[in-house]
């Protein structure tokens, strides 16, 4: 099973600043990597797939990069609605696996 | 508008069974892979099972293999998860999700396994 490790567990950032979230895979997942945002009481929402392609309706301030085992989600200028938990997920190998999440909180 | 609506969750005793449903609308259901994903209360996401577009191929997490069965009815635009021999550790919110990279999710249905 591919283990996905996200860092940091919690990230404190001020509105308007940049946030950088990391995700590492225990083996190569090529570019088969997605990022999701989840707010309390809601289902996750797809942000990025294919490591760097924004999903429909996702603002341009969200960007993804990386391939192989190292991936990054960057939010260029944090808005109040961006404070949430973010998960990465690989879909290169069965079973599909998620990272444990990064909680993005207001500083 | 794409919509996925889960139902069938509830309280069940250990060893019991439940059947979850996911009603799909707003897209051609028979064109897409579908998945079940669960989330332990207050914790992270765990992929549970997948089914391909025509139902001929299914995949399961080791933790549910042999106990859960995924299926679909493309004529009725509905995805199912039959859950047998339920354990306390199966307690979670269960989501259905569409396509390879889960581009749409339902709102979830809570399954509680407890005596």
Coordinates of N, CA and C in Angstrom, one line a residue:
Chain A
X1 N 0.8 -1.2 0.0 CA 0.0 0.0 0.0 C 0.9 1.2 0.0
X2 N 0.5 2.2 -0.8 CA 1.2 3.5 -0.9 C 0.8 4.3 0.3
X3 N 1.8 4.7 1.1 CA 1.5 5.6 2.3 C 1.7 7.0 1.9
X4 N 0.7 7.8 2.1 CA 0.8 9.3 1.8 C 1.0 10.0 3.1
X5 N 2.0 10.9 3.1 CA 2.4 11.6 4.3 C 2.3 13.1 4.0
X6 N 1.4 13.8 4.8 CA 1.3 15.2 4.6 C 2.0 16.0 5.7
X7 N 2.5 17.2 5.3 CA 3.1 18.0 6.3 C 2.9 19.5 5.9
X8 N 2.8 20.3 7.0 CA 2.7 20.0 8.4 C 1.3 19.5 8.7
X9 N 1.1 19.0 9.9 CA -0.2 18.6 10.3 C -1.2 19.8 10.5
X10 N -0.6 20.9 11.0 CA -1.4 22.2 11.1 C -0.5 23.3 10.6
X11 N -1.1 24.2 9.8 CA -0.4 25.3 9.3 C -1.2 26.6 9.6
X12 N -0.5 27.5 10.3 CA -1.2 28.8 10.7 C -0.7 29.9 9.8
X13 N -1.6 30.5 9.1 CA -1.2 31.5 8.1 C -2.2 32.7 8.2
X14 N -1.8 33.9 7.9 CA -2.6 35.0 7.9 C -3.4 35.2 6.6
X15 N -4.6 35.7 6.6 CA -5.3 36.0 5.3 C -4.4 36.9 4.4
X16 N -4.4 36.6 3.2 CA -3.6 37.3 2.2 C -2.2 36.8 2.0
X17 N -1.8 35.9 2.9 CA -0.5 35.3 2.7 C -0.6 34.0 1.9
X18 N 0.6 33.5 1.6 CA 0.7 32.3 0.8 C 0.8 31.1 1.7
X19 N 0.2 30.0 1.3 CA 0.3 28.7 2.1 C 0.8 27.7 1.2
X20 N 1.7 26.9 1.7 CA 2.3 25.8 1.0 C 2.2 24.5 1.8
X21 N 1.5 23.5 1.2 CA 1.2 22.3 1.8 C 2.0 21.2 1.1
X22 N 2.5 20.2 1.8 CA 3.3 19.2 1.2 C 2.7 17.8 1.3
X23 N 3.0 16.9 0.4 CA 2.5 15.6 0.4 C 3.6 14.7 -0.2
X24 N 3.9 13.6 0.5 CA 4.9 12.7 0.1 C 4.4 11.3 0.0
X25 N 4.7 10.6 -1.1 CA 4.3 9.2 -1.3 C 5.4 8.3 -1.0
X26 N 5.1 7.1 -0.5 CA 6.1 6.1 -0.1 C 6.7 5.5 -1.3
X27 N 6.1 5.6 -2.5 CA 6.7 5.1 -3.7 C 6.1 6.0 -4.8
X28 N 6.6 5.9 -6.0 CA 6.2 6.8 -7.1 C 4.7 6.5 -7.4
X29 N 4.0 7.6 -7.5 CA 2.6 7.6 -8.0 C 2.4 8.4 -9.3
X30 N 3.5 8.6 -10.0 CA 3.6 9.4 -11.2 C 2.9 10.7 -11.0
X31 N 1.9 11.1 -11.8 CA 1.2 12.3 -11.6 C -0.2 12.0 -11.1
X32 N -0.5 10.8 -10.6 CA -1.8 10.4 -10.2 C -2.1 10.9 -8.8
X33 N -2.2 12.2 -8.6 CA -2.3 12.8 -7.3 C -3.4 13.8 -7.3
X34 N -4.3 13.8 -6.3 CA -5.4 14.7 -6.2 C -5.3 15.4 -4.9
X35 N -5.8 16.6 -4.8 CA -6.0 17.4 -3.6 C -7.4 17.7 -3.4
X36 N -7.9 17.6 -2.1 CA -9.2 17.9 -1.7 C -9.2 18.9 -0.5
X37 N -10.3 19.7 -0.5 CA -10.5 20.6 0.6 C -11.8 20.1 1.4
X38 N -11.7 20.1 2.7 CA -12.9 19.7 3.4 C -13.1 20.7 4.6
X39 N -14.4 21.2 4.6 CA -14.8 22.1 5.7 C -15.7 21.3 6.7
X40 N -15.8 21.7 7.9 CA -16.5 21.0 8.9 C -18.0 20.7 8.5
X41 N -18.4 19.5 8.6 CA -19.8 19.1 8.3 C -20.0 19.0 6.8
X42 N -19.0 19.1 6.0 CA -19.2 19.0 4.5 C -18.4 17.9 3.9
X43 N -18.8 17.4 2.8 CA -18.0 16.5 2.0 C -16.8 17.1 1.5
X44 N -15.8 16.3 1.2 CA -14.6 16.9 0.5 C -14.9 17.4 -0.8
X45 N -14.1 18.4 -1.3 CA -14.3 19.0 -2.6 C -13.0 18.8 -3.4
X46 N -13.0 18.4 -4.6 CA -11.9 18.2 -5.4 C -11.3 19.6 -5.8
X47 N -10.0 19.8 -5.6 CA -9.3 21.0 -6.0 C -8.4 20.7 -7.2
X48 N -7.6 19.7 -7.1 CA -6.6 19.5 -8.1 C -6.6 18.0 -8.4
X49 N -6.4 17.6 -9.7 CA -6.1 16.2 -10.1 C -5.0 16.2 -11.1
X50 N -4.4 15.1 -11.3 CA -3.3 15.0 -12.2 C -2.1 15.8 -11.7
X51 N -2.1 16.0 -10.4 CA -1.0 16.7 -9.7 C -1.1 18.2 -9.9
X52 N -1.6 18.7 -11.0 CA -1.5 20.1 -11.3 C -2.7 20.7 -12.0
X53 N -3.7 19.9 -12.3 CA -4.8 20.4 -13.1 C -5.9 20.8 -12.1
X54 N -6.3 22.1 -12.2 CA -7.4 22.6 -11.3 C -8.7 22.0 -11.8
X55 N -9.5 21.6 -10.8 CA -10.9 21.0 -11.1 C -11.8 22.2 -11.5
X56 N -12.9 21.8 -12.1 CA -13.9 22.8 -12.6 C -14.3 23.8 -11.4
X57 N -14.2 25.1 -11.7 CA -14.6 26.1 -10.8 C -13.7 26.4 -9.6
X58 N -12.5 25.8 -9.6 CA -11.5 26.1 -8.6 C -10.7 27.4 -8.9
X59 N -10.7 28.3 -8.0 CA -10.0 29.6 -8.3 C -8.5 29.4 -8.6
X60 N -8.0 30.3 -9.4 CA -6.6 30.2 -9.9 C -5.6 30.4 -8.7
X61 N -6.0 30.8 -7.6 CA -5.0 30.9 -6.4 C -4.6 29.6 -5.9
X62 N -5.3 28.5 -6.3 CA -4.9 27.2 -5.9 C -4.1 26.6 -7.1
X63 N -2.9 26.1 -6.7 CA -2.1 25.4 -7.7 C -1.4 24.2 -7.1
X64 N -1.2 23.2 -8.0 CA -0.5 22.0 -7.6 C 0.7 21.7 -8.4
X65 N 1.7 21.1 -7.8 CA 2.9 20.8 -8.5 C 3.5 19.5 -8.0
X66 N 4.5 18.9 -8.7 CA 5.2 17.7 -8.3 C 4.8 16.5 -9.2
X67 N 5.6 15.5 -9.0 CA 5.4 14.2 -9.6 C 6.3 13.2 -8.9
X68 N 5.9 11.9 -9.1 CA 6.7 10.9 -8.5 C 6.3 10.7 -7.0
X69 N 7.1 11.2 -6.1 CA 6.8 11.1 -4.7 C 6.7 12.4 -3.9
X70 N 6.9 13.5 -4.5 CA 6.9 14.8 -3.8 C 5.9 15.7 -4.5
X71 N 4.9 16.2 -3.7 CA 3.9 17.1 -4.3 C 3.6 18.3 -3.4
X72 N 3.1 19.3 -4.0 CA 2.9 20.6 -3.2 C 1.6 21.2 -3.7
X73 N 0.8 21.6 -2.7 CA -0.4 22.5 -3.0 C -0.1 23.9 -2.5
X74 N -0.2 24.8 -3.4 CA 0.0 26.2 -3.0 C -1.2 27.0 -3.1
X75 N -1.5 27.8 -2.1 CA -2.6 28.8 -2.2 C -2.0 30.1 -2.1
X76 N -2.1 30.9 -3.2 CA -1.3 32.1 -3.4 C -1.6 33.2 -2.4
X77 N -2.9 33.5 -2.2 CA -3.3 34.6 -1.3 C -4.5 34.1 -0.6
X78 N -4.4 33.7 0.7 CA -5.4 33.1 1.4 C -6.6 34.0 1.6
X79 N -7.8 33.4 1.3 CA -9.1 34.0 1.6 C -9.7 33.4 2.8
X80 N -10.6 34.0 3.5 CA -11.2 33.5 4.7 C -11.9 32.1 4.4
X81 N -12.4 31.9 3.2 CA -13.0 30.6 3.0 C -12.1 29.5 2.7
X82 N -10.8 29.8 2.7 CA -9.8 28.7 2.4 C -9.3 28.0 3.7
X83 N -9.7 28.5 4.8 CA -9.3 27.8 6.1 C -10.1 26.5 6.2
X84 N -9.5 25.4 6.2 CA -10.1 24.1 6.1 C -9.0 23.0 6.3
X85 N -9.5 21.8 6.1 CA -8.5 20.7 6.1 C -8.3 20.2 4.6
X86 N -7.0 20.0 4.3 CA -6.7 19.6 3.0 C -6.1 18.2 3.0
X87 N -6.5 17.4 2.0 CA -6.1 16.0 1.9 C -5.4 15.8 0.5
X88 N -4.3 15.1 0.5 CA -3.9 14.6 -0.8 C -4.3 13.1 -0.9
X89 N -4.3 12.6 -2.2 CA -4.7 11.2 -2.4 C -4.1 10.7 -3.7
X90 N -3.6 9.5 -3.7 CA -3.0 8.9 -4.9 C -4.0 7.9 -5.5
X91 N -4.0 7.9 -6.8 CA -4.9 7.0 -7.5 C -4.1 6.3 -8.6
X92 N -2.8 6.1 -8.3 CA -2.0 5.3 -9.2 C -2.0 3.8 -8.9
X93 N -2.2 3.4 -7.7 CA -2.2 2.0 -7.2 C -3.3 1.7 -6.3
X94 N -3.9 0.5 -6.4 CA -4.8 0.0 -5.5 C -4.1 -0.5 -4.2
X95 N -4.6 -0.2 -3.1 CA -5.8 0.6 -2.8 C -5.5 2.1 -2.9
X96 N -6.4 2.9 -3.4 CA -6.2 4.3 -3.4 C -6.0 4.8 -1.9
X97 N -5.1 5.7 -1.7 CA -4.8 6.1 -0.3 C -4.8 7.6 -0.2
X98 N -5.2 8.1 1.0 CA -5.2 9.5 1.4 C -4.1 9.8 2.4
X99 N -3.6 11.0 2.3 CA -2.8 11.5 3.4 C -3.7 11.8 4.6
X100 N -3.1 12.1 5.8 CA -3.8 12.2 7.0 C -4.4 13.6 7.2
X101 N -4.1 14.5 6.2 CA -4.6 15.9 6.2 C -3.7 16.9 6.8
X102 N -3.9 18.1 6.3 CA -3.3 19.3 6.9 C -4.4 20.3 7.2
X103 N -4.4 20.7 8.5 CA -5.4 21.7 8.9 C -4.8 23.1 8.7
X104 N -5.4 23.9 7.8 CA -5.0 25.2 7.6 C -5.8 26.2 8.4
X105 N -5.2 26.8 9.4 CA -5.9 27.7 10.3 C -5.5 29.1 10.2
X106 N -6.3 30.0 10.7 CA -6.0 31.4 10.7 C -5.0 31.8 11.8
X107 N -4.0 32.5 11.3 CA -3.0 32.9 12.3 C -3.4 34.2 13.0
Chain B
X1 N -27.0 19.7 -13.3 CA -26.1 19.7 -12.1 C -25.9 18.2 -11.6
X2 N -24.7 17.9 -11.4 CA -24.3 16.6 -10.8 C -24.8 16.5 -9.4
X3 N -25.5 15.5 -9.0 CA -25.9 15.2 -7.7 C -25.7 13.7 -7.3
X4 N -25.2 13.5 -6.1 CA -25.1 12.2 -5.5 C -25.7 12.2 -4.2
X5 N -26.6 11.4 -3.9 CA -27.4 11.4 -2.6 C -27.3 10.0 -2.0
X6 N -26.6 9.9 -0.9 CA -26.5 8.6 -0.2 C -27.7 8.4 0.8
X7 N -28.0 7.2 1.0 CA -29.1 6.8 2.0 C -28.8 5.4 2.5
X8 N -29.5 5.1 3.6 CA -29.4 3.7 4.1 C -28.5 3.6 5.4
X9 N -27.9 4.6 5.8 CA -27.1 4.6 7.0 C -28.0 4.4 8.3
X10 N -27.4 4.2 9.4 CA -28.1 4.1 10.6 C -27.3 3.3 11.7
X11 N -28.0 3.0 12.7 CA -27.4 2.2 13.9 C -27.7 0.7 13.7
X12 N -26.6 0.0 13.8 CA -26.7 -1.5 13.6 C -25.8 -2.2 14.6
X13 N -26.2 -3.3 15.1 CA -25.4 -4.1 16.1 C -24.2 -4.8 15.4
X14 N -23.1 -5.0 16.1 CA -22.0 -5.7 15.6 C -22.5 -7.1 15.0
X15 N -22.0 -7.4 13.8 CA -22.4 -8.6 13.2 C -23.6 -8.4 12.2
X16 N -24.2 -7.3 12.3 CA -25.3 -7.0 11.5 C -25.0 -6.5 10.1
X17 N -26.0 -6.2 9.3 CA -25.9 -5.8 7.9 C -26.6 -4.5 7.6
X18 N -26.1 -3.8 6.6 CA -26.8 -2.6 6.1 C -26.5 -2.5 4.6
X19 N -27.4 -1.9 3.9 CA -27.2 -1.7 2.5 C -27.3 -0.2 2.2
X20 N -26.2 0.4 1.8 CA -26.2 1.8 1.4 C -26.5 2.0 -0.1
X21 N -27.2 3.1 -0.4 CA -27.5 3.5 -1.8 C -27.0 4.8 -2.1
X22 N -26.7 5.1 -3.3 CA -26.2 6.4 -3.8 C -27.0 6.7 -5.1
X23 N -27.9 7.6 -5.0 CA -28.7 8.0 -6.2 C -28.0 9.1 -7.0
X24 N -27.7 8.8 -8.2 CA -27.0 9.8 -9.1 C -27.9 10.5 -10.1
X25 N -27.6 11.7 -10.3 CA -28.4 12.5 -11.3 C -27.5 13.6 -11.9
X26 N -27.9 14.1 -13.1 CA -27.2 15.2 -13.7 C -26.1 14.8 -14.6
X27 N -25.8 13.5 -14.7 CA -24.8 13.0 -15.6 C -25.1 11.6 -16.1
X28 N -24.4 11.2 -17.1 CA -24.6 9.8 -17.6 C -23.9 8.8 -16.7
X29 N -24.7 8.3 -15.7 CA -24.1 7.4 -14.7 C -23.3 6.3 -15.3
X30 N -23.8 5.7 -16.3 CA -23.2 4.5 -16.8 C -21.8 4.7 -17.5
X31 N -21.4 6.0 -17.6 CA -20.1 6.3 -18.2 C -19.0 6.4 -17.2
X32 N -19.3 6.3 -15.9 CA -18.3 6.6 -14.8 C -18.0 5.5 -13.9
X33 N -16.7 5.4 -13.5 CA -16.4 4.7 -12.3 C -17.1 5.3 -11.1
X34 N -17.3 4.5 -10.1 CA -17.9 5.0 -8.8 C -17.1 4.4 -7.6
X35 N -17.1 5.1 -6.5 CA -16.4 4.7 -5.3 C -17.2 4.9 -4.1
X36 N -16.9 4.2 -3.0 CA -17.3 4.5 -1.7 C -16.0 4.8 -0.9
X37 N -16.2 5.9 -0.1 CA -15.1 6.4 0.8 C -15.7 6.6 2.1
X38 N -15.0 6.3 3.2 CA -15.5 6.5 4.5 C -14.6 7.4 5.3
X39 N -15.2 8.0 6.3 CA -14.5 8.9 7.2 C -14.9 8.6 8.6
X40 N -13.9 8.1 9.4 CA -14.2 7.9 10.8 C -14.5 9.2 11.5
X41 N -15.4 9.2 12.5 CA -15.8 10.5 13.1 C -14.5 11.3 13.6
X42 N -14.4 12.5 13.1 CA -13.3 13.4 13.5 C -11.9 13.0 12.9
X43 N -11.9 12.1 12.0 CA -10.6 11.6 11.5 C -10.6 11.7 9.9
X44 N -9.6 11.0 9.3 CA -9.4 11.2 7.9 C -10.2 10.3 7.0
X45 N -9.8 10.4 5.7 CA -10.6 9.7 4.7 C -10.0 8.3 4.3
X46 N -10.8 7.4 4.1 CA -10.3 6.0 3.8 C -11.2 5.5 2.6
X47 N -10.5 5.2 1.5 CA -11.1 4.6 0.3 C -11.6 3.2 0.7
X48 N -12.8 2.8 0.3 CA -13.4 1.6 0.7 C -13.5 0.6 -0.5
X49 N -14.1 1.1 -1.6 CA -14.4 0.2 -2.8 C -14.6 1.0 -4.0
X50 N -14.4 0.3 -5.1 CA -14.6 0.9 -6.5 C -15.3 0.0 -7.4
X51 N -16.0 0.5 -8.3 CA -16.7 -0.3 -9.4 C -16.5 0.4 -10.7
X52 N -16.2 -0.3 -11.7 CA -16.1 0.3 -13.0 C -17.5 0.6 -13.6
X53 N -17.4 1.2 -14.8 CA -18.7 1.8 -15.4 C -19.8 0.8 -15.7
X54 N -19.4 -0.4 -16.1 CA -20.4 -1.4 -16.4 C -20.6 -2.4 -15.3
X55 N -19.9 -2.3 -14.2 CA -20.0 -3.2 -13.1 C -19.2 -4.5 -13.1
X56 N -18.4 -4.6 -14.2 CA -17.7 -5.9 -14.4 C -16.4 -6.0 -13.5
X57 N -16.0 -4.9 -13.0 CA -14.7 -4.9 -12.2 C -15.0 -4.2 -10.8
X58 N -14.6 -4.8 -9.8 CA -14.7 -4.2 -8.4 C -13.4 -4.4 -7.7
X59 N -13.2 -3.4 -6.8 CA -11.9 -3.4 -6.0 C -12.3 -3.1 -4.5
X60 N -11.6 -3.6 -3.6 CA -11.9 -3.4 -2.2 C -10.7 -3.1 -1.3
X61 N -10.9 -2.3 -0.3 CA -9.8 -2.2 0.7 C -9.8 -3.5 1.5
X62 N -8.6 -3.9 1.9 CA -8.4 -5.2 2.7 C -9.3 -5.2 3.9
X63 N -9.5 -4.1 4.5 CA -10.3 -4.1 5.8 C -11.8 -4.5 5.6
X64 N -12.3 -4.4 4.3 CA -13.7 -4.8 4.1 C -13.9 -5.9 3.1
X65 N -12.8 -6.4 2.6 CA -12.8 -7.5 1.6 C -13.5 -8.7 2.2
X66 N -14.4 -9.3 1.5 CA -15.1 -10.5 2.0 C -16.4 -10.1 2.8
X67 N -16.5 -8.9 3.2 CA -17.6 -8.5 4.0 C -18.5 -7.5 3.3
X68 N -17.9 -6.6 2.5 CA -18.7 -5.6 1.7 C -18.8 -6.0 0.3
X69 N -19.9 -5.6 -0.4 CA -20.0 -5.8 -1.8 C -20.5 -4.6 -2.5
X70 N -19.8 -4.1 -3.4 CA -20.2 -2.9 -4.2 C -21.0 -3.4 -5.5
X71 N -22.0 -2.7 -5.9 CA -22.7 -3.0 -7.1 C -23.4 -1.7 -7.6
X72 N -23.9 -1.8 -8.8 CA -24.6 -0.7 -9.4 C -25.7 -1.1 -10.3
X73 N -26.7 -0.3 -10.4 CA -27.8 -0.5 -11.4 C -27.8 0.7 -12.3
X74 N -27.2 0.5 -13.5 CA -27.1 1.7 -14.4 C -28.5 2.1 -15.0
X75 N -29.4 1.2 -15.0 CA -30.8 1.6 -15.4 C -31.5 2.5 -14.5
X76 N -31.1 2.4 -13.2 CA -31.7 3.2 -12.1 C -30.8 4.2 -11.6
X77 N -29.6 4.4 -12.2 CA -28.6 5.4 -11.8 C -28.3 5.3 -10.3
X78 N -28.1 4.1 -9.8 CA -27.9 3.9 -8.4 C -26.7 3.0 -8.1
X79 N -25.9 3.4 -7.1 CA -24.7 2.7 -6.6 C -25.1 2.1 -5.3
X80 N -24.6 0.9 -5.0 CA -24.9 0.3 -3.7 C -23.6 -0.2 -3.0
X81 N -23.8 -0.3 -1.7 CA -22.7 -1.0 -0.9 C -23.5 -1.9 0.1
X82 N -23.4 -3.2 -0.1 CA -23.9 -4.1 0.9 C -22.8 -4.4 1.9
X83 N -23.1 -4.1 3.2 CA -22.2 -4.3 4.2 C -22.7 -5.4 5.2
X84 N -21.9 -6.5 5.3 CA -22.2 -7.6 6.2 C -21.2 -7.7 7.3
X85 N -21.5 -8.5 8.3 CA -20.6 -8.7 9.4 C -19.9 -7.5 9.9
X86 N -20.8 -6.5 10.2 CA -20.3 -5.2 10.5 C -19.6 -5.2 11.9
X87 N -18.6 -4.4 12.0 CA -17.7 -4.3 13.2 C -17.8 -2.8 13.7
X88 N -17.4 -2.6 15.0 CA -17.4 -1.3 15.6 C -16.5 -0.4 14.7
X89 N -15.4 -0.9 14.2 CA -14.5 -0.1 13.5 C -15.0 0.3 12.1
X90 N -16.2 -0.2 11.7 CA -16.8 0.3 10.4 C -17.6 1.5 10.6
X91 N -17.8 2.0 11.9 CA -18.5 3.2 12.2 C -17.8 4.4 11.5
X92 N -18.6 5.1 10.7 CA -18.0 6.2 9.9 C -19.2 6.8 9.1
X93 N -18.8 8.0 8.5 CA -19.7 8.6 7.5 C -19.2 8.0 6.1
X94 N -20.1 7.4 5.4 CA -19.8 6.8 4.1 C -20.3 7.8 3.0
X95 N -19.3 8.0 2.1 CA -19.6 8.9 0.9 C -19.5 8.1 -0.3
X96 N -20.3 8.4 -1.3 CA -20.1 7.9 -2.7 C -19.4 9.0 -3.4
X97 N -18.6 8.7 -4.4 CA -17.8 9.6 -5.2 C -17.6 9.2 -6.6
X98 N -17.6 10.1 -7.5 CA -17.6 9.8 -8.9 C -16.2 9.9 -9.5
X99 N -15.9 9.0 -10.5 CA -14.8 9.1 -11.4 C -13.5 8.7 -10.7
X100 N -12.4 8.7 -11.5 CA -11.1 8.2 -11.1 C -10.6 9.1 -9.9
X101 N -10.8 10.4 -10.0 CA -10.3 11.3 -9.0 C -11.4 12.0 -8.2
X102 N -12.5 11.3 -8.0 CA -13.5 11.8 -7.0 C -13.9 13.2 -7.3
X103 N -14.4 13.5 -8.5 CA -14.7 14.9 -8.8 C -16.0 15.4 -8.1
X104 N -16.9 14.5 -7.8 CA -18.1 14.9 -7.1 C -18.4 13.8 -6.0
X105 N -18.9 14.4 -4.9 CA -19.1 13.6 -3.7 C -20.6 13.8 -3.3
X106 N -21.1 12.7 -2.6 CA -22.4 12.9 -2.0 C -22.2 13.6 -0.6
X107 N -23.3 13.8 0.1 CA -23.2 14.5 1.4 C -22.9 13.5 2.5
X108 N -22.9 12.2 2.2 CA -22.5 11.2 3.2 C -23.7 10.7 4.0
X109 N -23.6 9.5 4.5 CA -24.6 8.8 5.4 C -23.8 8.2 6.5
X110 N -24.3 8.4 7.7 CA -23.6 7.9 8.9 C -24.0 6.5 9.2
X111 N -23.0 5.6 9.4 CA -23.2 4.2 9.8 C -22.6 4.1 11.2
X112 N -23.4 3.7 12.2 CA -22.9 3.5 13.5 C -23.1 2.0 13.9
X113 N -22.0 1.4 14.2 CA -22.0 0.0 14.6 C -21.8 -0.1 16.1
X114 N -22.8 -0.5 16.9 CA -22.7 -0.5 18.3 C -23.9 -1.3 18.9
X115 N -23.6 -1.9 20.0 CA -24.6 -2.7 20.7 C -25.3 -1.8 21.7

